[in-house]
Amino acid sequence: MDNQKLVVVMVGLPARGKTHVARKLSRYLSWLGYRTRLFNVGSYRRARLGPGQSAEFFDPTNESANEARRAISAEALEDVLAFVGREGRVGIFDATNTTRDKRALVERRCRAAGFDVLFVELVCDDPIVIEVNVRATKTLSQDYEGVDPEQATRDFRARIEQYERVYEPLDESDGRFVKVMDLGQTVVAHRIHGYLESRIVAFLLASRPTRRVVWLSRHGESRFNSQGRIGGDSELTSAGQLYAENLSRFVAQHSDADAPPLVLTSTLRRTIQTAEPIPYPKTALRALDELNAGVCDGLTYAQIVERYPNEYTSRAEDKLRYRYPGGESYEDVIQRLESVIWEIERSVRPVLVVAHQAVNRALYAYFMDWSPEVCPHLDAPLHTVLELSPQPYGCEERRYPLGPLAPRGQPLLGGRQR
Ligand code: F6P
């Protein structure tokens, strides 16, 4: 991984989905191992001045409000720079940054601190999309707590108009940028050279603003599972076959013939057999194969302790970074799953992934925003479908134990450990 430090500066009128995209980007980069943090200027404003500023506060000719807004934005930017200067790799500065002067100021300050800058602008002129955004997210914001939704919508529209009076979209004079237009239908990248920026562009290209669900399932019980052995390429047991039938019924009940799910498996027999009864085309991806346990493949954990005690201890000490001799680490698995994430993000249909314990932990960590350190310890039980429904500001989760062997009533992991 390169050592570049980067400030991503969001740009765009209110209600264009900046915070949603900024959060997704932050989650994606953190998952890949880049220490990333999002700084939302709206939250700074609410913390300093309290919620509830009406549209007049955003009037560009309101000098006293302008002064307060400048100070709050500068404070947030200094926090971004302090974070990137310490442990951070990417700081995301989430504000409107709608004028050229403002952007030039931000860029100068970042460069003076020694960091690269990438502008990410969201452009959308579709009144229906904007209206839906305002109603779905803005009227629920702290700014409008206790305010009638109709009045909140009117005020927010007036706020947008204030910004429109001074808005200057990004152009070539702004340096490096990505412009995402009309919900990703057009993406323009300007002067993107670095590896990190290229990854960000690829991710934004793949991202679709859709609410489709993602189902994560491990394969049904395999012969190796029943013997407590790891890895291998064994077949399903009869309990595993029963689960495969249950999974197929679950998919039929939860999907729509007009939008059949995209079904992805690994190239190992146990996932292919598990997906076999599902009456839709399947794609087997090597990227979904289980973490390669190298010299320990085929052993039980007790045998590993006996034959490779030092390896066992090293893994227990740092499960994320530990790489089996001749095999892989969780970090390796996360890197190879990047292309699968793009595939899932691109899909407008529901997605079913039938894979393995370590792989599903890594995918689950991406969707639920768990830190890489927590990822190897997440709960990914057999014979259970994890249904993940991405929402504008997070991801909802439901678990369906589809017996046999599924753990019932098991508590879900509690709060996020970042
Ligand atoms: O035991 C099933 C399994 O999928 C193994 O093939 C794999 O090595 C293991 O889980 C990964 O889990 P952990 O990282 O906890 O050892």
XYZ file of N, CA, C and O in Angstrom, residues 84-244:
644
model
N -5.430 13.682 9.610
C -4.581 13.123 8.540
C -3.104 13.264 8.930
O -2.293 12.384 8.648
N -2.789 14.355 9.630
C -1.406 14.564 10.061
C -0.965 13.535 11.093
O 0.198 13.179 11.173
N -1.912 13.038 11.892
C -1.546 12.022 12.899
C -1.654 10.639 12.273
O -0.868 10.277 11.432
N -2.693 9.905 12.642
C -2.768 8.499 12.217
C -3.518 8.323 10.891
O -3.492 7.251 10.311
N -4.197 9.357 10.412
C -5.105 9.166 9.276
C -4.403 9.055 7.938
O -3.291 9.545 7.751
N -5.064 8.374 7.009
C -4.594 8.331 5.621
C -5.505 9.175 4.739
O -5.060 9.810 3.803
N -6.805 9.139 5.047
C -7.759 9.896 4.252
C -8.714 10.626 5.193
O -9.319 10.013 6.067
N -8.828 11.928 4.993
C -9.822 12.709 5.729
C -10.865 13.160 4.723
O -10.524 13.612 3.625
N -12.133 13.012 5.076
C -13.184 13.432 4.135
C -13.859 14.677 4.705
O -14.418 14.644 5.809
N -13.760 15.751 3.949
C -14.296 17.047 4.382
C -15.661 17.206 3.710
O -15.767 17.509 2.520
N -16.707 16.950 4.514
C -18.059 16.873 3.963
C -18.793 18.183 4.179
O -19.317 18.443 5.268
N -18.769 19.026 3.133
C -19.462 20.312 3.186
C -19.891 20.632 1.765
O -19.608 19.846 0.853
N -20.544 21.768 1.550
C -21.025 22.064 0.192
C -19.890 22.549 -0.711
O -19.845 22.203 -1.880
N -18.980 23.374 -0.182
C -17.827 23.881 -0.952
C -18.241 24.287 -2.372
O -17.612 23.893 -3.360
N -19.292 25.096 -2.440
C -19.914 25.358 -3.747
C -19.274 26.501 -4.539
O -19.645 26.710 -5.687
N -18.363 27.269 -3.937
C -17.752 28.344 -4.744
C -16.281 28.045 -5.004
O -15.614 27.371 -4.214
N -15.803 28.588 -6.126
C -14.409 28.367 -6.526
C -13.452 28.922 -5.476
O -12.441 28.312 -5.151
N -13.785 30.111 -4.953
C -12.914 30.741 -3.949
C -12.774 29.854 -2.723
O -11.692 29.668 -2.183
N -13.907 29.322 -2.288
C -13.906 28.469 -1.099
C -13.023 27.241 -1.347
O -12.199 26.859 -0.508
N -13.173 26.656 -2.505
C -12.396 25.447 -2.820
C -10.906 25.750 -2.918
O -10.074 24.969 -2.455
N -10.603 26.927 -3.505
C -9.179 27.296 -3.633
C -8.565 27.455 -2.242
O -7.439 27.027 -1.978
N -9.348 28.029 -1.340
C -8.883 28.230 0.038
C -8.615 26.875 0.716
O -7.576 26.667 1.342
N -9.570 25.979 0.561
C -9.443 24.648 1.174
C -8.225 23.931 0.594
O -7.413 23.356 1.322
N -8.078 24.015 -0.723
C -6.973 23.303 -1.371
C -5.625 23.863 -0.899
O -4.702 23.103 -0.587
N -5.542 25.200 -0.832
C -4.273 25.820 -0.381
C -3.908 25.348 1.016
O -2.779 24.993 1.306
N -4.923 25.316 1.885
C -4.676 24.932 3.287
C -4.213 23.462 3.362
O -3.288 23.137 4.117
N -4.827 22.589 2.585
C -4.457 21.161 2.599
C -3.044 20.996 2.057
O -2.245 20.230 2.605
N -2.744 21.684 0.980
C -1.411 21.553 0.373
C -0.344 22.094 1.318
O 0.741 21.510 1.437
N -0.670 23.192 1.996
C 0.307 23.764 2.942
C 0.606 22.747 4.047
O 1.722 22.689 4.571
N -0.410 21.932 4.388
C -0.189 20.915 5.421
C 0.498 19.672 4.842
O 0.805 18.733 5.579
N 0.688 19.656 3.523
C 1.445 18.567 2.898
C 0.591 17.431 2.356
O 1.104 16.340 2.098
N -0.715 17.651 2.174
C -1.596 16.569 1.735
C -2.162 16.825 0.338
O -2.365 17.970 -0.055
N -2.445 15.730 -0.365
C -3.101 15.852 -1.669
C -4.597 16.112 -1.461
O -5.148 15.786 -0.403
N -5.205 16.631 -2.529
C -6.635 16.957 -2.443
C -7.360 16.335 -3.631
O -6.870 16.385 -4.763
N -8.500 15.732 -3.339
C -9.363 15.239 -4.422
C -10.765 15.786 -4.171
O -11.355 15.550 -3.108
N -11.291 16.530 -5.150
C -12.671 17.015 -5.032
C -13.624 15.952 -5.573
O -13.343 15.343 -6.617
N -14.710 15.732 -4.860
C -15.750 14.807 -5.343
C -17.065 15.585 -5.371
O -17.587 15.975 -4.319
N -17.550 15.848 -6.568
C -18.784 16.634 -6.686
C -19.967 15.751 -7.088
O -19.839 14.891 -7.956
N -21.088 15.995 -6.447
C -22.311 15.293 -6.838
C -23.249 16.290 -7.494
O -23.550 17.339 -6.911
N -23.671 15.947 -8.705
C -24.539 16.843 -9.460
C -25.836 16.093 -9.760
O -25.792 14.941 -10.202
N -26.951 16.752 -9.478
C -28.232 16.129 -9.834
C -29.260 17.234 -10.018
O -29.440 18.077 -9.131
N -29.897 17.240 -11.199
C -30.891 18.294 -11.453
C -32.298 17.733 -11.522
O -33.237 18.456 -11.834
N -32.437 16.451 -11.219
C -33.768 15.839 -11.317
C -34.592 16.242 -10.087
O -34.289 15.820 -8.957
N -35.651 17.051 -10.308
C -36.411 17.559 -9.142
C -37.016 16.441 -8.297
O -37.148 16.585 -7.077
N -37.344 15.320 -8.931
C -37.973 14.235 -8.157
C -36.952 13.623 -7.197
O -37.234 13.392 -6.019
N -35.742 13.393 -7.713
C -34.700 12.804 -6.865
C -34.399 13.742 -5.688
O -34.266 13.308 -4.533
N -34.337 15.036 -5.987
C -34.013 15.999 -4.921
C -35.126 16.015 -3.866
O -34.877 15.980 -2.663
N -36.362 16.025 -4.351
C -37.512 16.037 -3.439
C -37.491 14.785 -2.541
O -37.700 14.874 -1.326
N -37.223 13.642 -3.139
C -37.181 12.385 -2.366
C -36.070 12.474 -1.313
O -36.261 12.112 -0.148
N -34.917 12.990 -1.719
C -33.799 13.150 -0.768
C -34.179 14.042 0.395
O -33.919 13.730 1.555
N -34.801 15.170 0.078
C -35.172 16.124 1.131
C -36.134 15.459 2.110
O -35.945 15.501 3.326
N -37.145 14.797 1.542
C -38.163 14.209 2.425
C -37.609 13.021 3.210
O -37.946 12.831 4.376
N -36.749 12.219 2.565
C -36.264 10.986 3.226
C -35.214 11.287 4.282
O -35.084 10.554 5.250
N -34.426 12.346 4.097
C -33.323 12.541 5.037
C -33.360 13.893 5.735
O -33.222 13.963 6.948
N -33.568 14.967 4.979
C -33.421 16.304 5.579
C -34.506 16.615 6.602
O -34.240 17.191 7.648
N -35.743 16.233 6.291
C -36.811 16.582 7.221
C -36.668 15.792 8.530
O -37.266 16.144 9.541
N -35.852 14.737 8.508
C -35.633 13.958 9.735
C -34.391 14.445 10.484
O -34.063 13.938 11.549
N -33.685 15.425 9.886
C -32.448 15.897 10.512
C -32.761 16.676 11.793
O -33.862 17.206 11.968
N -31.750 16.764 12.641
C -31.900 17.520 13.902
C -32.317 18.964 13.639
O -32.936 19.602 14.474
N -31.942 19.481 12.446
C -32.292 20.867 12.113
C -33.796 21.090 12.138
O -34.250 22.217 12.280
N -34.556 20.018 11.931
C -36.016 20.190 11.838
C -36.761 19.369 12.883
O -37.906 18.975 12.661
N -36.106 19.140 14.013
C -36.771 18.368 15.066
C -38.021 19.108 15.527
O -37.953 20.317 15.823
N -39.135 18.426 15.555
C -40.379 19.034 16.025
C -41.036 19.956 15.011
O -42.051 20.588 15.308
N -40.458 20.061 13.783
C -41.050 20.941 12.765
C -41.925 20.098 11.845
O -41.569 18.967 11.496
N -43.060 20.661 11.465
C -43.952 19.979 10.543
C -43.205 19.637 9.250
O -42.517 20.502 8.680
N -43.273 18.367 8.753
C -42.483 17.956 7.581
C -42.694 18.853 6.357
O -41.760 19.116 5.607
N -43.937 19.370 6.180
C -44.185 20.233 5.007
C -43.410 21.533 5.136
O -42.786 22.015 4.192
N -43.444 22.078 6.332
C -42.728 23.342 6.568
C -41.208 23.110 6.448
O -40.480 23.929 5.873
N -40.752 21.974 6.988
C -39.319 21.642 6.902
C -38.896 21.531 5.443
O -37.849 22.046 5.039
N -39.737 20.882 4.626
C -39.413 20.719 3.197
C -39.329 22.082 2.519
O -38.403 22.357 1.750
N -40.289 22.967 2.840
C -40.281 24.319 2.234
C -39.011 25.069 2.620
O -38.345 25.670 1.796
N -38.670 24.985 3.900
C -37.477 25.712 4.370
C -36.219 25.148 3.721
O -35.324 25.889 3.319
N -36.184 23.824 3.584
C -34.973 23.234 2.995
C -34.843 23.608 1.527
O -33.750 23.876 1.037
N -35.984 23.682 0.833
C -35.947 24.121 -0.583
C -35.404 25.546 -0.654
O -34.602 25.876 -1.520
N -35.835 26.389 0.274
C -35.353 27.786 0.292
C -33.849 27.798 0.586
O -33.104 28.616 0.033
N -33.396 26.878 1.440
C -31.961 26.802 1.732
C -31.190 26.450 0.447
O -30.163 27.051 0.143
N -31.716 25.498 -0.299
C -31.049 25.105 -1.555
C -30.945 26.319 -2.483
O -29.900 26.571 -3.095
N -32.046 27.101 -2.543
C -32.031 28.279 -3.438
C -30.933 29.264 -3.045
O -30.299 29.877 -3.893
N -30.700 29.396 -1.751
C -29.629 30.307 -1.305
C -28.278 29.839 -1.850
O -27.466 30.639 -2.303
N -28.073 28.550 -1.814
C -26.803 28.006 -2.327
C -26.712 28.156 -3.847
O -25.639 28.403 -4.393
N -27.853 27.982 -4.517
C -27.843 28.058 -5.990
C -27.400 29.430 -6.480
O -26.830 29.562 -7.557
N -27.626 30.453 -5.666
C -27.278 31.824 -6.093
C -25.772 31.976 -6.313
O -25.342 32.838 -7.079
N -24.965 31.179 -5.590
C -23.511 31.372 -5.686
C -22.765 30.136 -6.210
O -21.542 30.141 -6.321
N -23.524 29.102 -6.523
C -22.908 27.803 -6.887
C -22.087 27.880 -8.180
O -22.569 28.347 -9.202
N -20.861 27.416 -8.102
C -20.015 27.299 -9.292
C -19.554 25.842 -9.371
O -18.721 25.419 -8.555
N -20.087 25.078 -10.333
C -19.680 23.656 -10.418
C -18.180 23.534 -10.670
O -17.550 24.486 -11.135
N -17.648 22.369 -10.365
C -16.213 22.132 -10.600
C -15.902 22.241 -12.089
O -16.704 21.834 -12.927
N -14.752 22.777 -12.405
C -14.268 22.713 -13.784
C -12.751 22.530 -13.762
O -12.154 22.392 -12.687
N -12.137 22.550 -14.932
C -10.708 22.221 -15.033
C -9.830 23.078 -14.125
O -8.742 22.670 -13.749
N -10.309 24.280 -13.776
C -9.462 25.145 -12.941
C -9.377 24.633 -11.498
O -8.591 25.126 -10.697
N -10.188 23.622 -11.163
C -10.238 23.163 -9.771
C -9.218 22.086 -9.416
O -9.210 21.616 -8.293
N -8.410 21.645 -10.354
C -7.431 20.604 -10.018
C -8.022 19.218 -10.198
O -8.851 18.993 -11.069
N -7.619 18.292 -9.307
C -8.070 16.901 -9.473
C -9.498 16.755 -8.982
O -9.791 17.152 -7.857
N -10.317 16.140 -9.801
C -11.679 15.924 -9.301
C -12.372 14.747 -9.962
O -11.951 14.271 -11.022
N -13.435 14.319 -9.302
C -14.387 13.359 -9.872
C -15.741 14.005 -9.738
O -16.085 14.520 -8.666
N -16.499 13.956 -10.803
C -17.840 14.521 -10.800
C -18.802 13.372 -11.063
O -18.664 12.680 -12.084
N -19.715 13.156 -10.152
C -20.693 12.072 -10.325
C -22.033 12.722 -10.634
O -22.586 13.455 -9.805
N -22.526 12.477 -11.861
C -23.753 13.166 -12.277
C -24.925 12.214 -12.401
O -24.747 11.044 -12.785
N -26.098 12.735 -12.088
C -27.345 11.980 -12.260
C -27.252 10.560 -11.706
O -27.421 9.584 -12.445
N -26.948 10.472 -10.436
C -26.901 9.202 -9.711
C -25.938 8.208 -10.355
O -26.207 7.014 -10.446
N -24.837 8.708 -10.869
C -23.792 7.817 -11.384
C -23.934 7.463 -12.855
O -23.155 6.674 -13.379
N -24.930 8.055 -13.543
C -25.076 7.732 -14.976
C -23.900 8.285 -15.772
O -23.504 7.716 -16.790
N -23.360 9.418 -15.324
C -22.168 9.975 -15.952
C -21.156 10.239 -14.846
O -21.507 10.818 -13.817
N -19.933 9.816 -15.075
C -18.870 10.100 -14.101
C -17.699 10.708 -14.868
O -17.251 10.140 -15.872
N -17.258 11.878 -14.430
C -16.138 12.533 -15.107
C -14.967 12.566 -14.138
O -15.114 13.011 -12.992
N -13.822 12.063 -14.581
C -12.627 12.092 -13.729
C -11.597 12.996 -14.391
O -11.335 12.848 -15.589
N -11.041 13.923 -13.640
C -10.101 14.887 -14.203
C -8.768 14.825 -13.462
O -8.740 14.945 -12.232
N -7.704 14.587 -14.203
C -6.333 14.546 -13.667
C -6.163 13.560 -12.507
O -5.552 13.876 -11.479
N -6.745 12.373 -12.659
C -6.597 11.349 -11.624
C -5.376 10.502 -11.974
O -5.357 9.850 -13.019
N -4.348 10.549 -11.141
C -3.135 9.781 -11.435
C -2.851 8.722 -10.370
O -2.527 7.598 -10.676
N -2.954 9.095 -9.109
C -2.492 8.221 -8.015
C -3.335 6.960 -7.872
O -4.475 6.876 -8.342
N -2.753 5.972 -7.189
C -3.405 4.681 -6.974
C -4.669 4.847 -6.112
O -5.742 4.333 -6.443
N -4.502 5.596 -5.022
C -5.627 5.771 -4.107
C -6.798 6.491 -4.790
O -7.950 6.069 -4.695
N -6.479 7.568 -5.520
C -7.555 8.287 -6.231
C -8.222 7.377 -7.267
O -9.433 7.425 -7.460
N -7.399 6.541 -7.929
C -7.964 5.660 -8.956
C -8.925 4.658 -8.322
O -9.973 4.330 -8.881
N -8.565 4.186 -7.119
C -9.458 3.250 -6.417
C -10.763 3.938 -6.047
O -11.838 3.347 -6.124
N -10.644 5.193 -5.633
C -11.856 5.936 -5.260
C -12.755 6.109 -6.488
O -13.970 5.912 -6.425
N -12.140 6.443 -7.620
C -12.934 6.625 -8.848
C -13.610 5.310 -9.237
O -14.800 5.285 -9.563
N -12.847 4.211 -9.160
C -13.422 2.903 -9.530
C -14.614 2.582 -8.627
O -15.644 2.068 -9.087
N -14.480 2.895 -7.358
C -15.564 2.617 -6.419
C -16.797 3.478 -6.747
O -17.925 2.986 -6.762
N -16.548 4.759 -7.035
C -17.682 5.642 -7.347
C -18.359 5.210 -8.649
O -19.579 5.305 -8.780
N -17.560 4.703 -9.578
C -18.135 4.211 -10.839
C -19.036 3.010 -10.589
O -20.071 2.846 -11.230
N -18.620 2.153 -9.658
C -19.380 0.925 -9.399
C -20.625 1.201 -8.562
O -21.619 0.483 -8.667
N -20.577 2.247 -7.723
C -21.669 2.459 -6.759
C -22.980 2.838 -7.440
O -23.007 3.758 -8.246
N -24.011 2.131 -7.089
C -25.347 2.461 -7.592
C -26.217 2.867 -6.408
O -26.205 2.191 -5.388
N -26.960 3.943 -6.554
C -27.812 4.347 -5.432
C -29.072 3.512 -5.398
O -30.130 3.954 -5.803
N -28.942 2.273 -4.961
C -30.114 1.399 -4.990
C -30.311 0.746 -3.629
O -29.383 0.639 -2.841
N -31.542 0.297 -3.416
C -31.863 -0.284 -2.107
C -31.869 -1.807 -2.144
O -32.434 -2.428 -1.282
N -31.277 -2.439 -3.177
C -31.361 -3.895 -3.256
C -30.724 -4.580 -2.018
O -29.797 -4.054 -1.433
N -31.279 -5.769 -1.682
C -30.732 -6.472 -0.525
C -29.552 -7.345 -0.936
O -29.414 -7.731 -2.100
N -28.736 -7.645 0.056
C -27.618 -8.564 -0.151
C -27.790 -9.683 0.870
O -27.960 -9.414 2.066
N -27.814 -10.925 0.402
C -27.872 -12.073 1.314
C -26.504 -12.719 1.368
O -25.931 -13.043 0.314
N -26.020 -12.918 2.570
C -24.749 -13.623 2.747
C -25.051 -14.970 3.395
O -25.718 -15.032 4.431
N -24.542 -16.012 2.774
C -24.716 -17.336 3.365
C -23.393 -18.088 3.282
O -22.694 -17.998 2.265
N -23.064 -18.821 4.333
C -21.971 -19.782 4.185
C -22.532 -20.995 3.459
O -23.749 -21.171 3.363
N -21.665 -21.859 2.992
C -22.104 -23.126 2.412
C -22.777 -23.962 3.503
O -22.590 -23.711 4.705
N -23.533 -24.971 3.097
C -24.071 -25.914 4.074
C -22.925 -26.696 4.708
O -21.797 -26.674 4.204
N -23.250 -27.379 5.802
C -22.188 -28.121 6.497
C -21.448 -29.065 5.533
O -22.069 -29.814 4.775
N -20.113 -29.008 5.605
C -19.298 -29.878 4.738
C -18.762 -31.046 5.582
O -18.819 -31.008 6.817
N -18.190 -32.019 4.886
C -17.609 -33.148 5.645
C -16.487 -32.648 6.551
O -16.357 -33.062 7.685
N -15.669 -31.725 6.046
C -14.595 -31.166 6.878
C -15.163 -30.438 8.098
O -14.626 -30.532 9.186
N -16.260 -29.691 7.917
C -16.887 -29.020 9.067
C -17.245 -30.050 10.128
O -16.976 -29.854 11.321
N -17.844 -31.156 9.681
C -18.333 -32.126 10.660
C -17.164 -32.811 11.377
O -17.316 -33.339 12.465
N -15.975 -32.764 10.759
C -14.793 -33.368 11.402
C -13.932 -32.312 12.100
O -12.847 -32.614 12.605
N -14.372 -31.050 12.055
C -13.610 -29.965 12.704
C -12.333 -29.604 11.952
O -11.432 -28.996 12.517
N -12.262 -29.978 10.655
C -11.040 -29.672 9.889
C -11.251 -28.396 9.071
O -12.357 -28.129 8.589
N -10.181 -27.639 8.893
C -10.328 -26.376 8.167
C -9.910 -26.538 6.701
O -9.160 -27.447 6.349
N -10.436 -25.629 5.876
C -10.029 -25.589 4.468
C -10.558 -26.763 3.667
O -11.678 -27.235 3.873
N -9.725 -27.265 2.740
C -10.081 -28.405 1.911
C -11.124 -28.074 0.859
O -11.484 -26.906 0.647
N -11.595 -29.140 0.216
C -12.618 -28.959 -0.828
C -13.609 -30.110 -0.736
O -13.888 -30.802 -1.716
N -14.121 -30.319 0.490
C -14.978 -31.491 0.696
C -16.417 -31.193 0.283
O -16.804 -30.046 0.048
N -17.203 -32.272 0.240
C -18.601 -32.152 -0.189
C -19.516 -31.891 0.999
O -19.080 -31.953 2.154
N -20.776 -31.628 0.711
C -21.741 -31.372 1.794
C -22.114 -32.662 2.511
O -22.159 -33.739 1.898
N -22.421 -32.560 3.799
C -23.012 -33.678 4.539
C -24.520 -33.669 4.245
O -25.028 -32.738 3.576
N -25.261 -34.630 4.805
C -26.712 -34.614 4.543
C -27.353 -33.385 5.187
O -28.296 -32.794 4.639
N -26.816 -32.951 6.336
C -27.349 -31.711 6.957
C -27.072 -30.530 6.020
O -27.924 -29.641 5.852
N -25.925 -30.509 5.419
C -25.566 -29.436 4.486
C -26.486 -29.429 3.276
O -26.905 -28.367 2.797
N -26.835 -30.647 2.808
C -27.743 -30.722 1.646
C -29.132 -30.221 1.990
O -29.795 -29.556 1.196
N -29.548 -30.526 3.222
C -30.862 -30.051 3.678
C -30.873 -28.520 3.700
O -31.831 -27.865 3.280
N -29.773 -27.950 4.178
C -29.674 -26.481 4.201
C -29.754 -25.921 2.775
O -30.417 -24.903 2.532
N -29.097 -26.618 1.830
C -29.115 -26.138 0.440
C -30.561 -26.064 -0.065
O -30.949 -25.090 -0.720
